[in-house]
mmCIF file of C-alpha atoms in Angstrom:
data_model
loop_
_atom_site.group_PDB
_atom_site.id
_atom_site.type_symbol
_atom_site.label_atom_id
_atom_site.label_comp_id
_atom_site.label_asym_id
_atom_site.label_seq_id
_atom_site.Cartn_x
_atom_site.Cartn_y
_atom_site.Cartn_z
ATOM 1 C CA UNK A 1 117.025 104.091 66.312
ATOM 2 C CA UNK A 2 118.133 106.439 69.375
ATOM 3 C CA UNK A 3 114.981 108.340 68.743
ATOM 4 C CA UNK A 4 112.785 105.479 69.297
ATOM 5 C CA UNK A 5 114.284 104.371 72.611
ATOM 6 C CA UNK A 6 114.286 108.488 73.574
ATOM 7 C CA UNK A 7 110.745 108.114 72.927
ATOM 8 C CA UNK A 8 109.963 105.148 74.675
ATOM 9 C CA UNK A 9 111.875 106.456 77.587
ATOM 10 C CA UNK A 10 109.556 109.669 78.010
ATOM 11 C CA UNK A 11 106.392 107.419 77.649
ATOM 12 C CA UNK A 12 107.545 105.401 80.255
ATOM 13 C CA UNK A 13 108.490 108.601 82.218
ATOM 14 C CA UNK A 14 105.030 109.798 81.801
ATOM 15 C CA UNK A 15 103.459 106.218 83.460
ATOM 16 C CA UNK A 16 105.846 106.278 85.987
ATOM 17 C CA UNK A 17 104.873 109.951 87.256
ATOM 18 C CA UNK A 18 101.328 109.095 86.630
ATOM 19 C CA UNK A 19 101.433 105.899 88.957
ATOM 20 C CA UNK A 20 103.881 108.136 91.513
ATOM 21 C CA UNK A 21 100.824 110.961 91.189
ATOM 22 C CA UNK A 22 98.113 108.332 92.283
ATOM 23 C CA UNK A 23 100.011 107.039 94.661
ATOM 24 C CA UNK A 24 100.858 110.213 96.937
ATOM 25 C CA UNK A 25 97.219 112.299 96.295
ATOM 26 C CA UNK A 26 95.539 111.022 99.123
ATOM 27 C CA UNK A 27 92.407 110.107 97.386
ATOM 28 C CA UNK A 28 93.740 107.848 95.193
ATOM 29 C CA UNK A 29 96.630 106.310 97.232
ATOM 30 C CA UNK A 30 94.324 104.226 99.359
ATOM 31 C CA UNK A 31 92.331 102.405 97.028
ATOM 32 C CA UNK A 32 95.431 101.375 94.940
ATOM 33 C CA UNK A 33 97.279 100.091 98.208
ATOM 34 C CA UNK A 34 94.281 98.095 99.079
ATOM 35 C CA UNK A 35 94.289 96.277 95.793
ATOM 36 C CA UNK A 36 97.862 95.882 96.246
ATOM 37 C CA UNK A 37 97.264 93.877 99.160
ATOM 38 C CA UNK A 38 94.618 92.085 98.112
ATOM 39 C CA UNK A 39 96.596 90.444 96.065
ATOM 40 C CA UNK A 40 99.068 89.684 98.442
ATOM 41 C CA UNK A 41 96.307 88.356 100.806
ATOM 42 C CA UNK A 42 95.399 85.543 98.150
ATOM 43 C CA UNK A 43 97.915 83.294 99.954
ATOM 44 C CA UNK A 44 97.033 81.406 103.279
ATOM 45 C CA UNK A 45 99.228 82.127 106.338
ATOM 46 C CA UNK A 46 101.472 79.344 107.657
ATOM 47 C CA UNK A 47 100.413 76.932 109.914
ATOM 48 C CA UNK A 48 103.292 76.975 113.181
ATOM 49 C CA UNK A 49 104.585 73.016 113.469
ATOM 50 C CA UNK A 50 103.863 71.593 117.207
ATOM 51 C CA UNK A 51 106.893 71.282 118.886
ATOM 52 C CA UNK A 52 107.459 75.255 117.922
ATOM 53 C CA UNK A 53 104.354 76.968 118.865
ATOM 54 C CA UNK A 54 104.081 79.376 121.951
ATOM 55 C CA UNK A 55 101.640 78.725 124.680
ATOM 56 C CA UNK A 56 99.513 81.388 125.794
ATOM 57 C CA UNK A 57 99.654 81.406 129.686
ATOM 58 C CA UNK A 58 98.609 84.804 130.615
ATOM 59 C CA UNK A 59 94.962 85.567 129.832
ATOM 60 C CA UNK A 60 94.357 88.664 131.824
ATOM 61 C CA UNK A 61 93.197 91.294 129.296
ATOM 62 C CA UNK A 62 90.069 93.168 129.212
ATOM 63 C CA UNK A 63 88.219 94.223 126.163
ATOM 64 C CA UNK A 64 85.229 96.534 125.377
ATOM 65 C CA UNK A 65 83.297 96.093 122.623
ATOM 66 C CA UNK A 66 81.623 98.988 120.669
ATOM 67 C CA UNK A 67 78.660 98.793 122.818
ATOM 68 C CA UNK A 68 80.269 99.180 125.916
ATOM 69 C CA UNK A 69 80.391 95.261 127.004
ATOM 70 C CA UNK A 70 83.364 94.119 128.553
ATOM 71 C CA UNK A 71 84.976 90.837 127.838
ATOM 72 C CA UNK A 72 87.398 89.200 130.082
ATOM 73 C CA UNK A 73 89.734 87.043 127.935
ATOM 74 C CA UNK A 74 89.982 84.291 130.647
ATOM 75 C CA UNK A 75 86.869 83.316 128.844
ATOM 76 C CA UNK A 76 88.699 82.477 125.829
ATOM 77 C CA UNK A 77 90.122 79.412 128.137
ATOM 78 C CA UNK A 78 88.944 76.021 126.349
ATOM 79 C CA UNK A 79 88.300 77.842 123.263
ATOM 80 C CA UNK A 80 89.436 78.232 119.611
ATOM 81 C CA UNK A 81 90.257 82.027 118.956
ATOM 82 C CA UNK A 82 90.483 84.057 116.298
ATOM 83 C CA UNK A 83 92.581 87.100 117.305
ATOM 84 C CA UNK A 84 93.408 90.266 114.965
ATOM 85 C CA UNK A 85 94.973 93.501 115.549
ATOM 86 C CA UNK A 86 93.373 96.045 112.944
ATOM 87 C CA UNK A 87 92.483 99.584 111.837
ATOM 88 C CA UNK A 88 90.026 101.091 109.164
ATOM 89 C CA UNK A 89 93.140 103.173 107.668
ATOM 90 C CA UNK A 90 95.268 100.191 107.177
ATOM 91 C CA UNK A 91 94.913 99.188 103.803
ATOM 92 C CA UNK A 92 96.055 95.390 103.926
ATOM 93 C CA UNK A 93 93.894 95.340 107.271
ATOM 94 C CA UNK A 94 90.738 96.341 104.656
ATOM 95 C CA UNK A 95 92.189 93.980 102.099
ATOM 96 C CA UNK A 96 91.970 90.874 104.434
ATOM 97 C CA UNK A 97 88.477 92.128 105.838
ATOM 98 C CA UNK A 98 86.094 90.349 103.576
ATOM 99 C CA UNK A 99 87.613 87.158 104.096
ATOM 100 C CA UNK A 100 87.576 87.635 107.608
ATOM 101 C CA UNK A 101 84.114 88.249 107.706
ATOM 102 C CA UNK A 102 83.296 85.269 104.929
ATOM 103 C CA UNK A 103 85.595 83.161 107.897
ATOM 104 C CA UNK A 104 83.133 84.889 109.993
ATOM 105 C CA UNK A 105 79.779 83.859 109.166
ATOM 106 C CA UNK A 106 80.536 80.225 108.857
ATOM 107 C CA UNK A 107 82.459 80.010 112.478
ATOM 108 C CA UNK A 108 80.913 82.407 114.874
ATOM 109 C CA UNK A 109 79.313 80.106 116.703
ATOM 110 C CA UNK A 110 82.371 77.920 117.017
ATOM 111 C CA UNK A 111 84.864 79.865 117.253
ATOM 112 C CA UNK A 112 85.989 83.228 119.155
ATOM 113 C CA UNK A 113 86.797 85.956 117.084
ATOM 114 C CA UNK A 114 88.271 88.971 118.258
ATOM 115 C CA UNK A 115 88.767 91.791 116.526
ATOM 116 C CA UNK A 116 90.558 94.331 117.950
ATOM 117 C CA UNK A 117 91.580 98.461 116.793
ATOM 118 C CA UNK A 118 92.443 101.050 118.981
ATOM 119 C CA UNK A 119 90.281 103.826 117.070
ATOM 120 C CA UNK A 120 86.845 104.967 118.438
ATOM 121 C CA UNK A 121 83.438 103.746 117.944
ATOM 122 C CA UNK A 122 82.851 106.814 115.488
ATOM 123 C CA UNK A 123 85.817 105.792 113.183
ATOM 124 C CA UNK A 124 84.870 101.999 113.119
ATOM 125 C CA UNK A 125 80.924 102.100 112.883
ATOM 126 C CA UNK A 126 81.012 104.205 109.794
ATOM 127 C CA UNK A 127 83.615 101.117 108.586
ATOM 128 C CA UNK A 128 81.785 98.148 109.071
ATOM 129 C CA UNK A 129 78.414 99.526 107.992
ATOM 130 C CA UNK A 130 79.478 101.070 104.629
ATOM 131 C CA UNK A 131 81.224 97.390 103.933
ATOM 132 C CA UNK A 132 78.281 95.301 105.581
ATOM 133 C CA UNK A 133 80.186 93.693 108.363
ATOM 134 C CA UNK A 134 79.224 92.016 111.138
ATOM 135 C CA UNK A 135 81.770 90.896 113.518
ATOM 136 C CA UNK A 136 82.056 92.925 116.775
ATOM 137 C CA UNK A 137 85.127 94.936 117.220
ATOM 138 C CA UNK A 138 86.793 95.657 120.386
ATOM 139 C CA UNK A 139 89.260 97.891 122.015
ATOM 140 C CA UNK A 140 91.775 96.892 124.590
ATOM 141 C CA UNK A 141 91.120 98.393 128.375
ATOM 142 C CA UNK A 142 94.286 96.815 129.498
ATOM 143 C CA UNK A 143 97.453 95.614 127.732
ATOM 144 C CA UNK A 144 97.252 92.457 125.332
ATOM 145 C CA UNK A 145 99.050 89.583 127.136
ATOM 146 C CA UNK A 146 102.614 90.100 125.905
ATOM 147 C CA UNK A 147 103.161 87.121 123.749
ATOM 148 C CA UNK A 148 101.305 88.860 120.713
ATOM 149 C CA UNK A 149 103.881 91.179 120.287
ATOM 150 C CA UNK A 150 102.089 93.518 118.115
ATOM 151 C CA UNK A 151 104.246 95.781 116.270
ATOM 152 C CA UNK A 152 102.674 95.796 113.225
ATOM 153 C CA UNK A 153 99.070 95.622 111.627
ATOM 154 C CA UNK A 154 97.467 93.571 110.881
ATOM 155 C CA UNK A 155 98.276 91.186 113.472
ATOM 156 C CA UNK A 156 96.519 87.845 113.235
ATOM 157 C CA UNK A 157 96.632 85.093 116.241
ATOM 158 C CA UNK A 158 94.824 81.606 115.806
ATOM 159 C CA UNK A 159 94.880 79.578 118.682
ATOM 160 C CA UNK A 160 94.039 76.539 120.023
ATOM 161 C CA UNK A 161 91.606 75.374 123.364
ATOM 162 C CA UNK A 162 94.590 74.782 125.056
ATOM 163 C CA UNK A 163 96.237 78.144 124.155
ATOM 164 C CA UNK A 164 99.051 77.561 121.428
ATOM 165 C CA UNK A 165 99.528 79.754 118.564
ATOM 166 C CA UNK A 166 98.425 77.725 115.948
ATOM 167 C CA UNK A 167 98.844 80.428 113.368
ATOM 168 C CA UNK A 168 100.688 83.912 113.654
ATOM 169 C CA UNK A 169 101.168 86.230 110.567
ATOM 170 C CA UNK A 170 102.022 89.894 110.205
ATOM 171 C CA UNK A 171 100.345 91.731 107.229
ATOM 172 C CA UNK A 172 97.382 90.488 105.162
ATOM 173 C CA UNK A 173 96.442 87.138 104.655
ATOM 174 C CA UNK A 174 93.784 85.457 103.412
ATOM 175 C CA UNK A 175 92.133 83.550 106.390
ATOM 176 C CA UNK A 176 89.213 82.270 104.274
ATOM 177 C CA UNK A 177 91.156 79.208 102.093
ATOM 178 C CA UNK A 178 90.859 75.646 102.336
ATOM 179 C CA UNK A 179 93.782 75.558 104.328
ATOM 180 C CA UNK A 180 92.571 77.948 107.401
ATOM 181 C CA UNK A 181 89.380 76.253 107.158
ATOM 182 C CA UNK A 182 91.135 72.587 107.813
ATOM 183 C CA UNK A 183 93.216 73.649 110.536
ATOM 184 C CA UNK A 184 89.869 75.481 112.169
ATOM 185 C CA UNK A 185 88.051 72.033 111.815
ATOM 186 C CA UNK A 186 91.241 70.001 113.512
ATOM 187 C CA UNK A 187 91.390 72.368 116.328
ATOM 188 C CA UNK A 188 87.628 72.178 116.847
ATOM 189 C CA UNK A 189 87.550 68.160 117.040
ATOM 190 C CA UNK A 190 90.201 68.420 119.754
#
């Protein structure tokens, strides 16, 4: 009996060693992390109750898109806004991007999508091309409004027409869920 357990432990030790090795090797680490985060991104973000919502007061934020065109966040007043802070090297960011693309495809004419990264055009463009993403990416030119308080990425905010933060999610989420779409539809009707 002891030999059987001992033999089983050896197999489990080998499997454990293989998994750890795959997570340490840079070539396999990111795909595994993205896969794990895609599982986590199956869940929809939660909506903040009306009485707990924070209101964006300061719209003083300048952004630049990948073509060098400036965007003044002041122009976002009165619109439903989706703000996502992300990076091409971030596995949870990569995991939620297909959902963001699908949401963007359906709402790009009615919701303002601001996907913000601090990476260069040379880093972002190949990533967008590889995955066939067609949303605009922006770099901050000035500091973003203090209320965003981005300590980790991805960090996403859904803001209503009055500047209230309706959703605030740190980490990967399913932004293309029925729940998110229902919230957006309600916000667009207000």
